[in-house]
Amino acid sequence: MARDLTPKYTVPGIERVAAGRIIDVLRLRLHALNDLHLTLKHIHWNVVGPHFIAVHQMVDPQVDRVRDMADDVAERIAALGGVAQGTPGSLVKERTWDDYSIGREDAIAHLGALDVVYTGVIEDVRAAIKVVGEIDPATEDLLIEQLRDLEQFQWFVRAHLESAGGTLTTARAETEEDAARAAKA
């Protein structure tokens, strides 16, 4: 069921209907960033094993940056005349992905699963950039900046999963569980 997110007003230079399209795209970006923030904290709290401290400390700056990204997206939605729905209920109701599936687990297993999470988030941001890029360079710029940071975070994760020969242990994994198993193998 498509919702009409056309605002009553928007920023100068963008038609209200076009602003509604942007708000719709940003709505899922906000949900994805809020979900990613919580997933990263979940990993931070539930990581164990010999690489515990490295992963525990690596994800906290990512949590902070992702929270800032969510704030930027929510504020852009508001500037466009929309409503930034940041409640847990709206996230769960509207998301198009499943909840993170790894509990208390070895650091490398979490990194394998997180690699899959980042791949999904990054692919969705790239798709969003294509949509908003046709309408609004300011929103496109916001998403491009976030994409660079998300790709860097995935690079940090993948550095733990890559062999000296350049092979990624999670290369064939399609699910978090498969990636966690492959990373530990």
PDB file of C-alpha atoms in Angstrom:
ATOM      1  CA  MET A   1       0.000   0.000   0.000  1.00  0.00           C
ATOM      2  CA  ALA A   2       1.621   3.224  -1.202  1.00  0.00           C
ATOM      3  CA  ARG A   3       1.278   6.189   1.104  1.00  0.00           C
ATOM      4  CA  ASP A   4       1.048   9.757  -0.085  1.00  0.00           C
ATOM      5  CA  LEU A   5       3.917  11.547   1.617  1.00  0.00           C
ATOM      6  CA  THR A   6       3.455  14.799  -0.309  1.00  0.00           C
ATOM      7  CA  PRO A   7       4.131  17.606   2.172  1.00  0.00           C
ATOM      8  CA  LYS A   8       1.989  20.735   2.484  1.00  0.00           C
ATOM      9  CA  TYR A   9       5.149  22.789   1.804  1.00  0.00           C
ATOM     10  CA  THR A  10       8.767  22.047   0.931  1.00  0.00           C
ATOM     11  CA  VAL A  11      12.094  23.725   0.214  1.00  0.00           C
ATOM     12  CA  PRO A  12      12.276  26.290  -2.592  1.00  0.00           C
ATOM     13  CA  GLY A  13      12.980  24.818  -6.025  1.00  0.00           C
ATOM     14  CA  ILE A  14      11.456  21.383  -5.423  1.00  0.00           C
ATOM     15  CA  GLU A  15       7.855  20.576  -6.277  1.00  0.00           C
ATOM     16  CA  ARG A  16       5.775  19.170  -3.413  1.00  0.00           C
ATOM     17  CA  VAL A  17       5.130  15.836  -5.200  1.00  0.00           C
ATOM     18  CA  ALA A  18       8.860  15.432  -5.877  1.00  0.00           C
ATOM     19  CA  ALA A  19       9.565  16.240  -2.219  1.00  0.00           C
ATOM     20  CA  GLY A  20       7.140  13.453  -1.285  1.00  0.00           C
ATOM     21  CA  ARG A  21       9.170  11.004  -3.388  1.00  0.00           C
ATOM     22  CA  ILE A  22      12.357  12.088  -1.613  1.00  0.00           C
ATOM     23  CA  ILE A  23      10.691  11.820   1.801  1.00  0.00           C
ATOM     24  CA  ASP A  24       9.564   8.285   0.931  1.00  0.00           C
ATOM     25  CA  VAL A  25      13.130   7.284   0.007  1.00  0.00           C
ATOM     26  CA  LEU A  26      14.552   8.926   3.121  1.00  0.00           C
ATOM     27  CA  ARG A  27      11.937   7.237   5.318  1.00  0.00           C
ATOM     28  CA  LEU A  28      13.520   3.836   4.634  1.00  0.00           C
ATOM     29  CA  ARG A  29      17.030   5.276   4.938  1.00  0.00           C
ATOM     30  CA  LEU A  30      16.089   6.551   8.404  1.00  0.00           C
ATOM     31  CA  HIS A  31      14.761   3.127   9.381  1.00  0.00           C
ATOM     32  CA  ALA A  32      17.878   1.430   8.012  1.00  0.00           C
ATOM     33  CA  LEU A  33      20.200   3.760   9.922  1.00  0.00           C
ATOM     34  CA  ASN A  34      18.277   3.390  13.177  1.00  0.00           C
ATOM     35  CA  ASP A  35      18.324  -0.380  12.713  1.00  0.00           C
ATOM     36  CA  LEU A  36      22.048  -0.358  11.887  1.00  0.00           C
ATOM     37  CA  HIS A  37      22.800   1.719  14.980  1.00  0.00           C
ATOM     38  CA  LEU A  38      20.992  -0.814  17.174  1.00  0.00           C
ATOM     39  CA  THR A  39      22.625  -3.745  15.377  1.00  0.00           C
ATOM     40  CA  LEU A  40      26.076  -2.278  15.935  1.00  0.00           C
ATOM     41  CA  LYS A  41      25.351  -1.796  19.647  1.00  0.00           C
ATOM     42  CA  HIS A  42      24.036  -5.385  19.800  1.00  0.00           C
ATOM     43  CA  ILE A  43      27.339  -6.592  18.336  1.00  0.00           C
ATOM     44  CA  HIS A  44      29.273  -4.351  20.740  1.00  0.00           C
ATOM     45  CA  TRP A  45      27.462  -5.946  23.708  1.00  0.00           C
ATOM     46  CA  ASN A  46      27.506  -9.562  22.490  1.00  0.00           C
ATOM     47  CA  VAL A  47      30.915 -10.043  20.917  1.00  0.00           C
ATOM     48  CA  VAL A  48      33.242 -12.554  22.624  1.00  0.00           C
ATOM     49  CA  GLY A  49      36.509 -14.308  21.938  1.00  0.00           C
ATOM     50  CA  PRO A  50      40.143 -13.391  21.402  1.00  0.00           C
ATOM     51  CA  HIS A  51      39.311 -10.430  19.134  1.00  0.00           C
ATOM     52  CA  PHE A  52      36.727  -9.074  21.566  1.00  0.00           C
ATOM     53  CA  ILE A  53      38.392  -5.778  22.450  1.00  0.00           C
ATOM     54  CA  ALA A  54      39.307  -4.915  18.839  1.00  0.00           C
ATOM     55  CA  VAL A  55      35.743  -5.383  17.613  1.00  0.00           C
ATOM     56  CA  HIS A  56      34.179  -3.950  20.772  1.00  0.00           C
ATOM     57  CA  GLN A  57      36.171  -0.734  20.308  1.00  0.00           C
ATOM     58  CA  MET A  58      35.905  -0.658  16.498  1.00  0.00           C
ATOM     59  CA  VAL A  59      32.107  -0.549  16.411  1.00  0.00           C
ATOM     60  CA  ASP A  60      31.554   2.305  18.888  1.00  0.00           C
ATOM     61  CA  PRO A  61      32.745   5.079  16.520  1.00  0.00           C
ATOM     62  CA  GLN A  62      30.590   3.473  13.836  1.00  0.00           C
ATOM     63  CA  VAL A  63      27.601   3.610  16.190  1.00  0.00           C
ATOM     64  CA  ASP A  64      28.196   7.313  16.801  1.00  0.00           C
ATOM     65  CA  ARG A  65      28.539   8.142  13.106  1.00  0.00           C
ATOM     66  CA  VAL A  66      25.485   6.086  12.126  1.00  0.00           C
ATOM     67  CA  ARG A  67      23.432   7.881  14.794  1.00  0.00           C
ATOM     68  CA  ASP A  68      24.586  11.190  13.306  1.00  0.00           C
ATOM     69  CA  MET A  69      23.605   9.939   9.845  1.00  0.00           C
ATOM     70  CA  ALA A  70      20.110   9.093  11.102  1.00  0.00           C
ATOM     71  CA  ASP A  71      19.812  12.567  12.611  1.00  0.00           C
ATOM     72  CA  ASP A  72      20.879  14.167   9.309  1.00  0.00           C
ATOM     73  CA  VAL A  73      18.316  12.116   7.362  1.00  0.00           C
ATOM     74  CA  ALA A  74      15.541  12.917   9.852  1.00  0.00           C
ATOM     75  CA  GLU A  75      16.352  16.610   9.694  1.00  0.00           C
ATOM     76  CA  ARG A  76      16.342  16.503   5.872  1.00  0.00           C
ATOM     77  CA  ILE A  77      12.901  14.869   5.950  1.00  0.00           C
ATOM     78  CA  ALA A  78      11.681  17.668   8.227  1.00  0.00           C
ATOM     79  CA  ALA A  79      13.262  20.378   6.055  1.00  0.00           C
ATOM     80  CA  LEU A  80      11.425  18.921   3.053  1.00  0.00           C
ATOM     81  CA  GLY A  81       8.147  19.271   4.983  1.00  0.00           C
ATOM     82  CA  GLY A  82       7.802  15.627   5.995  1.00  0.00           C
ATOM     83  CA  VAL A  83       7.518  13.790   9.272  1.00  0.00           C
ATOM     84  CA  ALA A  84      10.558  11.807  10.420  1.00  0.00           C
ATOM     85  CA  GLN A  85       9.044   8.639  11.888  1.00  0.00           C
ATOM     86  CA  GLY A  86      11.806   7.457  14.208  1.00  0.00           C
ATOM     87  CA  THR A  87       9.755   5.207  16.458  1.00  0.00           C
ATOM     88  CA  PRO A  88      10.582   1.512  16.917  1.00  0.00           C
ATOM     89  CA  GLY A  89       7.071   0.577  15.813  1.00  0.00           C
ATOM     90  CA  SER A  90       7.344   2.362  12.481  1.00  0.00           C
ATOM     91  CA  LEU A  91      10.797   0.874  11.893  1.00  0.00           C
ATOM     92  CA  VAL A  92       9.585  -2.683  12.476  1.00  0.00           C
ATOM     93  CA  LYS A  93       6.367  -2.160  10.533  1.00  0.00           C
ATOM     94  CA  GLU A  94       7.965  -0.546   7.473  1.00  0.00           C
ATOM     95  CA  ARG A  95      11.373  -2.198   7.152  1.00  0.00           C
ATOM     96  CA  THR A  96      12.005  -4.537   4.245  1.00  0.00           C
ATOM     97  CA  TRP A  97      14.667  -6.689   5.949  1.00  0.00           C
ATOM     98  CA  ASP A  98      14.806  -9.178   8.796  1.00  0.00           C
ATOM     99  CA  ASP A  99      16.205  -8.513  12.252  1.00  0.00           C
ATOM    100  CA  TYR A 100      19.909  -9.202  12.878  1.00  0.00           C
ATOM    101  CA  SER A 101      20.169 -12.897  13.595  1.00  0.00           C
ATOM    102  CA  ILE A 102      23.437 -13.439  15.501  1.00  0.00           C
ATOM    103  CA  GLY A 103      23.459 -13.438  19.315  1.00  0.00           C
ATOM    104  CA  ARG A 104      26.416 -13.902  21.642  1.00  0.00           C
ATOM    105  CA  GLU A 105      29.145 -15.019  19.271  1.00  0.00           C
ATOM    106  CA  ASP A 106      32.823 -14.917  18.409  1.00  0.00           C
ATOM    107  CA  ALA A 107      34.112 -11.599  17.049  1.00  0.00           C
ATOM    108  CA  ILE A 108      34.946 -13.013  13.620  1.00  0.00           C
ATOM    109  CA  ALA A 109      31.460 -14.511  13.277  1.00  0.00           C
ATOM    110  CA  HIS A 110      29.892 -11.136  14.074  1.00  0.00           C
ATOM    111  CA  LEU A 111      32.169  -9.434  11.550  1.00  0.00           C
ATOM    112  CA  GLY A 112      31.144 -11.947   8.901  1.00  0.00           C
ATOM    113  CA  ALA A 113      27.479 -11.239   9.561  1.00  0.00           C
ATOM    114  CA  LEU A 114      28.111  -7.487   9.741  1.00  0.00           C
ATOM    115  CA  ASP A 115      29.731  -7.638   6.298  1.00  0.00           C
ATOM    116  CA  VAL A 116      26.406  -8.910   4.912  1.00  0.00           C
ATOM    117  CA  VAL A 117      24.520  -6.194   6.797  1.00  0.00           C
ATOM    118  CA  TYR A 118      26.766  -3.473   5.380  1.00  0.00           C
ATOM    119  CA  THR A 119      26.391  -4.875   1.873  1.00  0.00           C
ATOM    120  CA  GLY A 120      22.609  -4.593   2.122  1.00  0.00           C
ATOM    121  CA  VAL A 121      22.702  -1.088   3.575  1.00  0.00           C
ATOM    122  CA  ILE A 122      25.219   0.119   0.981  1.00  0.00           C
ATOM    123  CA  GLU A 123      23.249  -1.347  -1.929  1.00  0.00           C
ATOM    124  CA  ASP A 124      20.101   0.392  -0.660  1.00  0.00           C
ATOM    125  CA  VAL A 125      21.901   3.738  -0.270  1.00  0.00           C
ATOM    126  CA  ARG A 126      23.181   3.482  -3.849  1.00  0.00           C
ATOM    127  CA  ALA A 127      19.622   2.822  -5.070  1.00  0.00           C
ATOM    128  CA  ALA A 128      18.361   5.811  -3.061  1.00  0.00           C
ATOM    129  CA  ILE A 129      21.057   8.036  -4.579  1.00  0.00           C
ATOM    130  CA  LYS A 130      19.828   7.137  -8.064  1.00  0.00           C
ATOM    131  CA  VAL A 131      16.271   8.161  -7.193  1.00  0.00           C
ATOM    132  CA  VAL A 132      16.993  11.403  -5.360  1.00  0.00           C
ATOM    133  CA  GLY A 133      19.810  12.405  -7.723  1.00  0.00           C
ATOM    134  CA  GLU A 134      17.239  13.051 -10.418  1.00  0.00           C
ATOM    135  CA  ILE A 135      15.353  15.465  -8.130  1.00  0.00           C
ATOM    136  CA  ASP A 136      17.546  17.070  -5.483  1.00  0.00           C
ATOM    137  CA  PRO A 137      21.330  17.505  -5.432  1.00  0.00           C
ATOM    138  CA  ALA A 138      21.316  18.475  -1.728  1.00  0.00           C
ATOM    139  CA  THR A 139      19.753  15.178  -0.652  1.00  0.00           C
ATOM    140  CA  GLU A 140      21.944  13.313  -3.128  1.00  0.00           C
ATOM    141  CA  ASP A 141      25.024  14.941  -1.574  1.00  0.00           C
ATOM    142  CA  LEU A 142      23.895  13.939   1.925  1.00  0.00           C
ATOM    143  CA  LEU A 143      23.500  10.310   0.859  1.00  0.00           C
ATOM    144  CA  ILE A 144      26.820  10.260  -1.027  1.00  0.00           C
ATOM    145  CA  GLU A 145      28.632  11.477   2.093  1.00  0.00           C
ATOM    146  CA  GLN A 146      26.975   8.732   4.119  1.00  0.00           C
ATOM    147  CA  LEU A 147      27.808   6.146   1.473  1.00  0.00           C
ATOM    148  CA  ARG A 148      31.511   6.973   1.727  1.00  0.00           C
ATOM    149  CA  ASP A 149      31.459   6.453   5.504  1.00  0.00           C
ATOM    150  CA  LEU A 150      29.457   3.217   5.274  1.00  0.00           C
ATOM    151  CA  GLU A 151      31.863   1.843   2.663  1.00  0.00           C
ATOM    152  CA  GLN A 152      34.792   2.736   4.915  1.00  0.00           C
ATOM    153  CA  PHE A 153      33.138   0.928   7.837  1.00  0.00           C
ATOM    154  CA  GLN A 154      32.657  -2.146   5.666  1.00  0.00           C
ATOM    155  CA  TRP A 155      36.312  -1.946   4.666  1.00  0.00           C
ATOM    156  CA  PHE A 156      37.267  -1.973   8.377  1.00  0.00           C
ATOM    157  CA  VAL A 157      35.109  -5.072   8.858  1.00  0.00           C
ATOM    158  CA  ARG A 158      36.433  -6.795   5.749  1.00  0.00           C
ATOM    159  CA  ALA A 159      40.043  -6.222   6.806  1.00  0.00           C
ATOM    160  CA  HIS A 160      39.380  -8.872   9.483  1.00  0.00           C
ATOM    161  CA  LEU A 161      37.817 -11.257   6.948  1.00  0.00           C
ATOM    162  CA  GLU A 162      40.333 -10.982   4.119  1.00  0.00           C
ATOM    163  CA  SER A 163      43.287 -13.295   3.590  1.00  0.00           C
ATOM    164  CA  ALA A 164      46.735 -11.976   2.685  1.00  0.00           C
ATOM    165  CA  GLY A 165      46.006 -13.177  -0.848  1.00  0.00           C
ATOM    166  CA  GLY A 166      42.944 -10.949  -1.106  1.00  0.00           C
ATOM    167  CA  THR A 167      40.242 -13.575  -0.626  1.00  0.00           C
ATOM    168  CA  LEU A 168      37.207 -12.555   1.401  1.00  0.00           C
ATOM    169  CA  THR A 169      36.007 -15.402   3.638  1.00  0.00           C
ATOM    170  CA  THR A 170      32.403 -14.243   3.284  1.00  0.00           C
ATOM    171  CA  ALA A 171      32.505 -13.804  -0.511  1.00  0.00           C
ATOM    172  CA  ARG A 172      29.826 -16.422  -1.251  1.00  0.00           C
ATOM    173  CA  ALA A 173      27.663 -15.867   1.810  1.00  0.00           C
ATOM    174  CA  GLU A 174      24.148 -14.562   1.242  1.00  0.00           C
ATOM    175  CA  THR A 175      22.808 -14.598   4.797  1.00  0.00           C
ATOM    176  CA  GLU A 176      24.187 -13.417   8.103  1.00  0.00           C
ATOM    177  CA  GLU A 177      24.298 -16.994   9.374  1.00  0.00           C
ATOM    178  CA  ASP A 178      26.200 -18.210   6.295  1.00  0.00           C
ATOM    179  CA  ALA A 179      28.639 -15.322   6.608  1.00  0.00           C
ATOM    180  CA  ALA A 180      29.186 -15.964  10.323  1.00  0.00           C
ATOM    181  CA  ARG A 181      29.954 -19.645   9.621  1.00  0.00           C
ATOM    182  CA  ALA A 182      32.223 -18.833   6.676  1.00  0.00           C
ATOM    183  CA  ALA A 183      34.154 -16.244   8.677  1.00  0.00           C
ATOM    184  CA  LYS A 184      34.830 -18.740  11.472  1.00  0.00           C
ATOM    185  CA  ALA A 185      35.903 -21.548   9.093  1.00  0.00           C
TER     186      ALA A 185
END
